[in-house]
Structure formats: C-alpha cells, structure tokens
Short mmCIF file of C-alpha atoms in Angstrom, two decimals:
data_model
loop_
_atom_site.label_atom_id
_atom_site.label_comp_id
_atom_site.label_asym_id
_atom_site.label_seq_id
_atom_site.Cartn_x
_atom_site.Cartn_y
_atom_site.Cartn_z
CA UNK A 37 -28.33 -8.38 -33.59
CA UNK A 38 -25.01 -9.69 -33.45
CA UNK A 39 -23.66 -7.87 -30.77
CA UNK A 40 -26.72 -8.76 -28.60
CA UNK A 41 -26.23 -12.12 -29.35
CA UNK A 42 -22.66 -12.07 -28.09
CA UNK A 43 -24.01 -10.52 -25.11
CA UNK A 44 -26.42 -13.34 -24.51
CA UNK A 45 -23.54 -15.95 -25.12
CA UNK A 46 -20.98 -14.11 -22.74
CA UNK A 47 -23.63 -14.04 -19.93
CA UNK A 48 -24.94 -17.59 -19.88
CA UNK A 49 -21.50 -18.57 -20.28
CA UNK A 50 -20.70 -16.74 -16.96
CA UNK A 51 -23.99 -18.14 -15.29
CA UNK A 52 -22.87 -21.71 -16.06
CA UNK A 53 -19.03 -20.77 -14.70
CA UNK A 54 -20.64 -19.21 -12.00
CA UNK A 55 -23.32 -22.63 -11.02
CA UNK A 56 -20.25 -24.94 -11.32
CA UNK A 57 -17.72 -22.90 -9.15
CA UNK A 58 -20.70 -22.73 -6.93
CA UNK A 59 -21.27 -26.56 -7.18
CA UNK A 60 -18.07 -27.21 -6.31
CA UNK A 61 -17.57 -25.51 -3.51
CA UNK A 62 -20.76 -27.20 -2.06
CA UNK A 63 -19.39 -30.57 -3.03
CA UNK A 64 -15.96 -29.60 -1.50
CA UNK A 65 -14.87 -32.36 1.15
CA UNK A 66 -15.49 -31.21 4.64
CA UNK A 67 -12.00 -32.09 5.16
CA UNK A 68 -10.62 -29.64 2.96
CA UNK A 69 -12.54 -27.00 3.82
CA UNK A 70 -11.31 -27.90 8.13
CA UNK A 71 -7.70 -27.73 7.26
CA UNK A 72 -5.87 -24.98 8.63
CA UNK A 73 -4.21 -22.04 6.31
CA UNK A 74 -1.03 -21.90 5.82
CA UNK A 75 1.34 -19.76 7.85
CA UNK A 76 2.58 -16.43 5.60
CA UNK A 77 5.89 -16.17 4.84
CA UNK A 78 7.43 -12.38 5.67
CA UNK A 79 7.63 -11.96 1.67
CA UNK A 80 3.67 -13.16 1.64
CA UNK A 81 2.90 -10.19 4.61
CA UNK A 82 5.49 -7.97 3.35
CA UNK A 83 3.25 -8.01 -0.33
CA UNK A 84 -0.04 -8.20 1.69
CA UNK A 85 -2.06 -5.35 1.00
CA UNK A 86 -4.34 -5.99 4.36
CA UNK A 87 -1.18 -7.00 6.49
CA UNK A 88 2.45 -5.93 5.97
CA UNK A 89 1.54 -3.90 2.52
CA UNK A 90 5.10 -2.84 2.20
CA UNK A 91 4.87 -2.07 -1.49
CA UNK A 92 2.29 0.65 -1.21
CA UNK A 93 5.23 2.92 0.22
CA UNK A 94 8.26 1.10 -0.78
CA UNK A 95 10.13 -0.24 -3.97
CA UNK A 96 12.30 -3.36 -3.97
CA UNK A 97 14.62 -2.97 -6.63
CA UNK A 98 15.87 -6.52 -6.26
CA UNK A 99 12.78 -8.53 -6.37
CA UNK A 100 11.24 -9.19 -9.64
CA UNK A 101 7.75 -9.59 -9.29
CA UNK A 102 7.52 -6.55 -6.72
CA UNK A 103 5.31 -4.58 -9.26
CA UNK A 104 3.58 -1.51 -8.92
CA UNK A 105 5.73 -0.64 -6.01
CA UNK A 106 5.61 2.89 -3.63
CA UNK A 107 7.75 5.85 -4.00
CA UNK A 108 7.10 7.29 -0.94
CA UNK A 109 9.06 5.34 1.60
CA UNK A 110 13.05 4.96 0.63
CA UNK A 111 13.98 1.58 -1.60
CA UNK A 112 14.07 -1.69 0.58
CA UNK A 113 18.14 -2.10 -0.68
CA UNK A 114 21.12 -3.55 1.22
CA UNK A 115 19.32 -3.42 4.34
CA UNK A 116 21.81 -5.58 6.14
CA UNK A 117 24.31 -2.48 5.32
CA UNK A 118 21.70 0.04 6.92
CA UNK A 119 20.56 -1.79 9.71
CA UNK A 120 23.76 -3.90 11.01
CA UNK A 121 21.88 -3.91 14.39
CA UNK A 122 18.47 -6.54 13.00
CA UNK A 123 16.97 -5.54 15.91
CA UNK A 124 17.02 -1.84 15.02
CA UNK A 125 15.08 -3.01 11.99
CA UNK A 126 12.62 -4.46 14.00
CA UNK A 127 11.96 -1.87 16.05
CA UNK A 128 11.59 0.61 12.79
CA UNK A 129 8.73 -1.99 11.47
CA UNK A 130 7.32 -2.20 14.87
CA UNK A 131 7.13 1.46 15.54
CA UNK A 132 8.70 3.96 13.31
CA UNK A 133 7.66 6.92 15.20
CA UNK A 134 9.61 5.97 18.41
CA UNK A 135 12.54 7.17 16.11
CA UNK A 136 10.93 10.01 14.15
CA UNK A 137 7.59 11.28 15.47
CA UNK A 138 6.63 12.88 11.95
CA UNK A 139 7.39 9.81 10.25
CA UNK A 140 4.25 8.54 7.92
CA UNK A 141 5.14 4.62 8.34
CA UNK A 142 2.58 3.10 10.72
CA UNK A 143 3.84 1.23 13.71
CA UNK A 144 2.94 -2.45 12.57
CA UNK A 145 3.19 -3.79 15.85
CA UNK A 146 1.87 -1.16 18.32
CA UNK A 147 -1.30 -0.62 16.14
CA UNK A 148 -1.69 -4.13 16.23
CA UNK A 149 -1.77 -4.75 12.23
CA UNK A 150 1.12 -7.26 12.35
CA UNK A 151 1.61 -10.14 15.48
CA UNK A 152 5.08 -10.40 17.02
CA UNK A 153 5.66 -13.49 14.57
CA UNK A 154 4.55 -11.59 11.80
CA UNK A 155 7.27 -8.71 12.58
CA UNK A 156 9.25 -11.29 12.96
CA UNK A 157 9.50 -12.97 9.45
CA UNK A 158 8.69 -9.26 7.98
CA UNK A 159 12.28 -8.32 9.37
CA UNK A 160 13.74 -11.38 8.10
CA UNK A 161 12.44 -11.14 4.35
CA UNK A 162 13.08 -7.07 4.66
CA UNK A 163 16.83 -7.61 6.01
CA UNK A 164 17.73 -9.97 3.64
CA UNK A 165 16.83 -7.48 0.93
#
C-alpha cells in the first residue's frame, strides 16, 4: 500500500510540475518568445550532436567537460602544430574526402550540415585546441 501510495504522490507531483511549466510558457511575454537565438559559438557546434557533433568521433584531451568523447577519429590535440596552414583545417572539416576518399568524416560543408560561418568558428575552436 505504501509503494502505491508513493506512486500516486510521484505522479501528481509530476502533473502539477508539468501544468505550471505549461502555464508558464503560455504566460511567457510575447517579447521573449520574438527574440532571436543566440548565435553558436564553434565550441557550442563543435559539441552539437545535430550540427558539428565532433565528440561522437573525436576526444579532446584538453577540454574538461568534453565527456563521453569518440575514439574513432584521432584526438583534437595541438592542432595548430598539425595544421600550420588554418585553411587546410578548413578544408578537412569542410570535406574530408577531397583528401582521403575512404575517409569516414562527413564533409560538413558540402553535405550542407554546417553553413560557411559555422565552419568557420568550428575551425577556430578546433585550431585552437
């Protein structure tokens, strides 16, 4: 009887949780809900599993909260010391198989998945690793 009590507790708990989040979201200002989202950063896209989604493949050593990172792809380390040329860096992210054609790294930018701004502050964030 006790358990089912619990039970009863946890879910009208989460019905009331539920009726204010959804109360408050109707009673948001119409202002708030006009402004515009905020641009990514590269480390945002780079970490965004529907965008960049770099950690699915690769681990960054050097970033703490880069959890639950890819072994796949090679460690984004010193990549300033691998790709001197930035622009060579960019062209990996925007398609990797212009440089090896059995390479598993999608090409962000000629697949459309990432926006030529969006490659752009992905290779900043991923060069200054």
């Amino acid at each position: 009887m006790r358990k089912l009590h619990h039970a009863a507790l946890a879910c009208a708990v989460g019905a009331i949780m539920l009726s204010g989040n959804a109360l408050a979201q109707a009673t948001a200002t119409p202002a708030a809900a006009a402004a515009p989202a905020k641009e990514e950063t590269g480390k945002q896209l780079a970490f965004n599993n529907r965008k960049g989604n770099c950690l699915a493949c690769h681990g960054m050593p050097t970033v703490p909260d880069a959890e639950s990172t890819g072994l796949y792809g090679p460690p984004l380390i010193a990549m300033s010391a691998r790709f001197p040329d930035k622009a060579k860096l960019r062209a990996q992210i925007w398609d990797a198989t212009a440089f090896n054609p059995s390479t598993s790294m999608i090409p962000f930018g000629k697949h459309g998945v990432l926006t030529e701004a969006e490659i752009d502050k992905v290779t900043d964030f991923v060069y200054g690793l």
